[in-house]
Coordinates of C-alpha atoms in Angstrom, one line a residue:
X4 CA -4.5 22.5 -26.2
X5 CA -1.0 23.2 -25.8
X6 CA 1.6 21.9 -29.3
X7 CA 3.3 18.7 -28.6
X8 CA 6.1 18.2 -26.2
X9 CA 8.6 15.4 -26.9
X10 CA 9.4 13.3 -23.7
X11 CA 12.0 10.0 -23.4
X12 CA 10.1 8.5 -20.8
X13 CA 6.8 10.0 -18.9
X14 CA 6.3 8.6 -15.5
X15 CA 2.4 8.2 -13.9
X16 CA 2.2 8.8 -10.3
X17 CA 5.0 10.4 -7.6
X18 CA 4.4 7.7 -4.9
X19 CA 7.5 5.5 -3.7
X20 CA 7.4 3.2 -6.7
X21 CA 7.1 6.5 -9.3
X22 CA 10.5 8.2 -7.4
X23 CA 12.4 5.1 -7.2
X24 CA 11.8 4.8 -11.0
X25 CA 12.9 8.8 -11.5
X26 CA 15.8 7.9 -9.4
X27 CA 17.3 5.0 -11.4
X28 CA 17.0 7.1 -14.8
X29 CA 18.5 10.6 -13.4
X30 CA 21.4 7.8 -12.0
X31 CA 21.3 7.1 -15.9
X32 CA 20.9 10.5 -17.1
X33 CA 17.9 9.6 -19.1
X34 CA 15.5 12.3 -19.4
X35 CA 11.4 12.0 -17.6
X36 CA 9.2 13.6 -16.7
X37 CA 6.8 12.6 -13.9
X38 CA 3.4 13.8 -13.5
X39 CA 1.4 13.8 -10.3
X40 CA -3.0 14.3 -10.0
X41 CA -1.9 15.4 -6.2
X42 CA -0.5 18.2 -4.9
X43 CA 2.6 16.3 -3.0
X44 CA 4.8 13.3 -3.5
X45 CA 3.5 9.8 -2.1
X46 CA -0.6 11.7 -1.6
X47 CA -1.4 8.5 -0.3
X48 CA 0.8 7.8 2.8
X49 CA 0.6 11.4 3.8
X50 CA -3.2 12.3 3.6
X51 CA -4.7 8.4 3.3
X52 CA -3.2 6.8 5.9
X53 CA -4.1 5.8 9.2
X54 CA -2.0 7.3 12.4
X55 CA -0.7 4.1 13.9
X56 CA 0.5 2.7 10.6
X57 CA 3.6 1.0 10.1
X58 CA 5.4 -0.3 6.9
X59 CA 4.9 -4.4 7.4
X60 CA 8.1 -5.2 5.9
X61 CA 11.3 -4.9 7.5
X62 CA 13.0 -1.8 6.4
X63 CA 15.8 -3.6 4.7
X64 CA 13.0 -5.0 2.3
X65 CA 11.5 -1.2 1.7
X66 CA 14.4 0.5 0.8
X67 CA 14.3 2.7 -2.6
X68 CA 17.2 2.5 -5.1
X69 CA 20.3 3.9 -4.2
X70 CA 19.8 5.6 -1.0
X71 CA 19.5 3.5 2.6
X72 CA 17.3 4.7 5.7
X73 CA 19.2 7.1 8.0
X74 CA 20.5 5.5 11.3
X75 CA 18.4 4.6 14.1
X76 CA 15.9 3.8 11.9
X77 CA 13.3 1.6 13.3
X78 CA 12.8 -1.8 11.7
X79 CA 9.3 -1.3 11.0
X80 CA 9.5 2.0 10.1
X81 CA 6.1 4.4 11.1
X82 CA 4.3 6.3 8.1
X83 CA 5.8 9.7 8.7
X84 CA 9.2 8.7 9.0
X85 CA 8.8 7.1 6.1
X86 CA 7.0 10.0 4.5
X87 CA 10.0 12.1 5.6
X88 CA 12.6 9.1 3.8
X89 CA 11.0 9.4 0.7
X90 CA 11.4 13.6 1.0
X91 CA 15.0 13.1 1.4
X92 CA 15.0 10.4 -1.6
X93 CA 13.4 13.6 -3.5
X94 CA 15.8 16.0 -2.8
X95 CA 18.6 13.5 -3.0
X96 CA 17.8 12.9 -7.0
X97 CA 16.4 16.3 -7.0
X98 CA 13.4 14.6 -8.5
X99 CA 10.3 17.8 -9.1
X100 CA 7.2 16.4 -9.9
X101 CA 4.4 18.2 -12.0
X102 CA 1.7 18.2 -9.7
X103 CA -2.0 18.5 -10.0
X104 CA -1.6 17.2 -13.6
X105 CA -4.3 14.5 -14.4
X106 CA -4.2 11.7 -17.0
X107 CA -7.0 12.0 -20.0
X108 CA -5.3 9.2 -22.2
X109 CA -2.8 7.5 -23.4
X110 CA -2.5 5.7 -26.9
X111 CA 0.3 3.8 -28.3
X112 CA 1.5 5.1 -32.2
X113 CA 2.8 1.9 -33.0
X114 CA 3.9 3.4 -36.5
X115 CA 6.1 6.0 -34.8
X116 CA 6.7 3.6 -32.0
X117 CA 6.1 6.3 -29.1
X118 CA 2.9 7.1 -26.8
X119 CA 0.9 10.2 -27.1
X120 CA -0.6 11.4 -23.9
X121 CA -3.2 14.1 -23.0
X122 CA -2.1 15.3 -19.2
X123 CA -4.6 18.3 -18.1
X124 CA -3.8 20.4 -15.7
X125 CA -6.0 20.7 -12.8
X126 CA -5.4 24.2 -11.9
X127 CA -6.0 25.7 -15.3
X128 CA -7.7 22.8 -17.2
X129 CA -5.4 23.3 -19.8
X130 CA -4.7 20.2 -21.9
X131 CA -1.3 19.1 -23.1
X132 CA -0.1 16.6 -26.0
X133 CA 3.0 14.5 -24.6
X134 CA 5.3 12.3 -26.9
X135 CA 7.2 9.7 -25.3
X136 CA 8.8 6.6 -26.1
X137 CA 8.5 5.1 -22.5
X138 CA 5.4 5.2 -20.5
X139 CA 6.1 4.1 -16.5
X140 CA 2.3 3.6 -15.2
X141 CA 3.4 3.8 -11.3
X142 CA -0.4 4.9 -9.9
X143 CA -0.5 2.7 -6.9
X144 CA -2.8 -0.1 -6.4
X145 CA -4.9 1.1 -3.5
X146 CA -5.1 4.4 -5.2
X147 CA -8.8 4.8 -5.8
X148 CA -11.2 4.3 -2.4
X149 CA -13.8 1.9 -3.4
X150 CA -16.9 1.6 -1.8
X151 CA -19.2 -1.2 -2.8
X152 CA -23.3 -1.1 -3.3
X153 CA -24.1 -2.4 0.0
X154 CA -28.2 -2.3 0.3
X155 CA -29.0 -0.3 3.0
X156 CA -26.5 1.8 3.5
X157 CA -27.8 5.1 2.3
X158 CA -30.3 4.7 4.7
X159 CA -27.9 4.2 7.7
X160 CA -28.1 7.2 10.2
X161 CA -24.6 6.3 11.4
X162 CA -21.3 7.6 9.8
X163 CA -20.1 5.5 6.9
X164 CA -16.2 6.2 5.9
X165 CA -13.5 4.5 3.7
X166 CA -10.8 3.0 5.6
X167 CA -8.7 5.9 3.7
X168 CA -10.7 8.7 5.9
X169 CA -10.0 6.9 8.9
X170 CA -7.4 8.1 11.3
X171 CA -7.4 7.1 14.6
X172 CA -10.0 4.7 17.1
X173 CA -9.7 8.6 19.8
X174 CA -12.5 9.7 18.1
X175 CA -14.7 6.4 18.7
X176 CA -14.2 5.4 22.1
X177 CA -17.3 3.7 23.5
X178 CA -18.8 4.0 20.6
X179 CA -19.9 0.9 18.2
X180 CA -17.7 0.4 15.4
X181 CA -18.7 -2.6 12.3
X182 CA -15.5 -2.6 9.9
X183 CA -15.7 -4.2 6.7
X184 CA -13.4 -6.2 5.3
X185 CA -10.3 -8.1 6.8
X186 CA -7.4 -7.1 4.9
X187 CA -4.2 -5.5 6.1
X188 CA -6.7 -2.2 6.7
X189 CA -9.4 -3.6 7.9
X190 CA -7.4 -6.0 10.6
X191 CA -5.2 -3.1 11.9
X192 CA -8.5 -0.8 12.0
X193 CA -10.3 -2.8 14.1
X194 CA -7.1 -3.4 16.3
X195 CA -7.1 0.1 16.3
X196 CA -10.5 0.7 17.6
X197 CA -10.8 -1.8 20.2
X198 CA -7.5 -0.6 21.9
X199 CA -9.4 3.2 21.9
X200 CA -12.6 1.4 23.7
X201 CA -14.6 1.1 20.6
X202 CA -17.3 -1.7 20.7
X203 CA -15.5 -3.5 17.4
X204 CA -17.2 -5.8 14.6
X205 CA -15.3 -7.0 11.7
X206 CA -17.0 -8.7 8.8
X207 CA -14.7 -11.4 7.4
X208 CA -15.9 -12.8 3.7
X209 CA -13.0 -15.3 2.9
X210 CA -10.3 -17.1 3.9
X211 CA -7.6 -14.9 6.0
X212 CA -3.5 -15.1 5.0
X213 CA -2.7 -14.1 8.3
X214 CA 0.7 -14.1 9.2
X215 CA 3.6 -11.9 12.2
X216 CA 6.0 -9.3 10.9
X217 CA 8.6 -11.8 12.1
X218 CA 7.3 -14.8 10.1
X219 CA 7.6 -13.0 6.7
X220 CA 10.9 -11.5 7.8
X221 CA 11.9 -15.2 8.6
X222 CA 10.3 -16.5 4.8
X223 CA 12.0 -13.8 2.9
X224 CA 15.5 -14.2 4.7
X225 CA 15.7 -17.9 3.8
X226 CA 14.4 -16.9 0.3
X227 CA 16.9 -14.3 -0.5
X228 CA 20.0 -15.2 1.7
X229 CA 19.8 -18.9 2.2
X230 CA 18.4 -19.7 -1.5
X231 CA 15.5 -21.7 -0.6
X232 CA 12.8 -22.6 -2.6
X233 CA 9.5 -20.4 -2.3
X234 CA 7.4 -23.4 -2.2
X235 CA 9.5 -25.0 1.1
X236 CA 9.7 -21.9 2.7
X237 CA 6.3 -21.3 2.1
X238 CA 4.8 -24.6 3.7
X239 CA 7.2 -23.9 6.5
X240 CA 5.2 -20.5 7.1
X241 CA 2.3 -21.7 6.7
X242 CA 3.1 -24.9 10.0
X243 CA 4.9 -21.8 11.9
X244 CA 1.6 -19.8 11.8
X245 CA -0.8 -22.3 12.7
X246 CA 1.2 -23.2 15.6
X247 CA 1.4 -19.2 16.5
X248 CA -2.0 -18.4 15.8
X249 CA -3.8 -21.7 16.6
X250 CA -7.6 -23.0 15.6
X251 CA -8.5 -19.6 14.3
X252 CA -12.0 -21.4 13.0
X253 CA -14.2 -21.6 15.8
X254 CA -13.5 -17.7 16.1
X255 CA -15.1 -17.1 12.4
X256 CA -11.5 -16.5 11.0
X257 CA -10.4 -19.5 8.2
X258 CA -6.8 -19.7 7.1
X259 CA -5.6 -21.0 3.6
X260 CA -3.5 -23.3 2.6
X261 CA -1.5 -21.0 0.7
X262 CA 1.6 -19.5 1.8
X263 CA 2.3 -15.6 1.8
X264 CA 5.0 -15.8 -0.7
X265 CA 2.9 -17.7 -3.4
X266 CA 0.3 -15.7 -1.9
X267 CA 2.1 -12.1 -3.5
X268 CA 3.7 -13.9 -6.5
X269 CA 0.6 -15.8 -7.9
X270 CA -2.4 -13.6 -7.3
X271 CA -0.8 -10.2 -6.4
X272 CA -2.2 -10.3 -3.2
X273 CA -0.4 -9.5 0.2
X274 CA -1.0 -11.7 3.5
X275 CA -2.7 -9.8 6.6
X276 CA 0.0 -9.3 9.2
X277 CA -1.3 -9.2 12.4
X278 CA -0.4 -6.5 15.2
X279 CA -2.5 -8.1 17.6
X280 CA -6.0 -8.4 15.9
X281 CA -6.1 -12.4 16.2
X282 CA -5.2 -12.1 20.0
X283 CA -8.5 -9.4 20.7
X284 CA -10.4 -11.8 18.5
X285 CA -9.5 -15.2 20.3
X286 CA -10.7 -13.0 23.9
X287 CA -13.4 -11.9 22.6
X288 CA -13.0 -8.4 22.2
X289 CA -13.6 -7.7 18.6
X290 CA -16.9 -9.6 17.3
X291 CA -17.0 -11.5 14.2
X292 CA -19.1 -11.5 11.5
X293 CA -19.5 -13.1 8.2
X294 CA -19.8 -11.9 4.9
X295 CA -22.7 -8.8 4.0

């Protein structure tokens, strides 16, 4: 184990949230350091990420700190032109991430007041002692692929992949495709496949807070520029999208009551924003199934 280094503030995780953070101290001059398991900057978007997706926020909602989007930039902007923004955004702070360097623990000294952290280094296995007064967690929610017990499956002669493997419905066409799970993922995946000629199932398990890119855009406008409250913008959503999207029930798809801003603000959660999922649905084209 290597002898301790002294750190002001040790940053987990080089994705978009972990640079903006390295950003904001260098604008400081506050020394970090930022650790990354993989071998690149935001692993996530450039190796788990699906080809046709696009960030589901206007771009003037998904700027980093300091630095805008280049001109001409679309306002949904696609994964690798985002990929290649927050490259730029490196450079630009001249942020240099230690990669392949893994997390053992982290404990809090309380009589010192600073963290001690064991980082290992995934090349070499070599352990390292890290004191730092600040510890930034910034690992990404949807960083670990999950794959529930689901009986029967080990016995399925089919392939069986997490939505993080999958990258495009080419490889699927006429082929019959169940996806699990109506999030943002699942919803676009399915889309996805049925518009390569996939025969498409989606299992749906509860309540859907489906919404349009121009609904949110809308909801966050009058929130941040007009000063309305959440909860009246909210219930204004909530009437806009039922008009949009209709009687989704008959279809197998049920809609909260719950807005998509108290939707992200009370549970964390984000509403499904639909690129045209609801419309296949509705026509028939992608089947609906309830919960395994």
């Amino acid at each position: 184990m290597n002898a301790m280094e002294d750190v002001v503030v040790l940053i987990v995780g080089a994705g978009p949230a972990g640079l903006a953070t390295a950003a904001c101290l260098a604008q400081r001059h506050v020394p970090y350091i930022i650790v990354e398991r993989e071998s690149s900057t935001a692993s996530l978007w450039r190796h788990r990420a699906y080809d046709r997706l696009k960030l589901h926020l206007a771009k003037e909602f998904c700027e980093l700190p300091h630095m805008a989007y280049p001109a001409g930039t679309p306002t949904y902007v696609p994964r690798d032109m985002f990929v290649e923004y927050l490259d730029s955004y490196a450079d630009q702070f001249g942020i240099r991430p230690r990669y392949h360097t893994a997390i053992e623990s982290a404990i809090h000294d309380r009589g010192k007041n600073q963290w001690v952290v064991l980082v290992r280094d995934m090349d070499t296995s070599v352990v390292a002692r890290l004191a730092t007064q600040f510890l930034v967690v910034a690992a990404g929610e949807n960083s670990a692929a999950s794959i529930p017990p689901i009986p029967g499956l080990s016995r399925f002669e089919g392939e069986a992949i997490h939505s993080s493997a999958y990258k495009s419905g080419r490889a699927y066409t006429g082929k019959s495709v169940l996806v699990v799970g109506a999030g943002n993922s699942g919803m676009e995946i399915a889309y996805d496949l049925a518009t390569h000629g996939a025969h498409t199932s989606i299992v749906v398990r509860s309540p859907v807070h489906i919404m349009t890119k121009e609904l949110i855009w809308y909801g966050m406008t009058m929130v941040q520029n007009l000063g309305l409250n959440v909860t009246t913008v909210d219930s204004l959503l909530v009437m806009a999208a039922n008009f949009y999207f209709g009687d989704l029930s008959k279809h197998g798809i049920m809609r909260p009551k719950m807005g998509p801003l108290l939707l992200k603000s009370q549970t964390g959660r984000s509403a499904v924003i639909d690129v045209g999922t609801a419309r296949l649905i509705k026509g028939g084209v992608i089947k609906v199934f309830q919960g395994i």
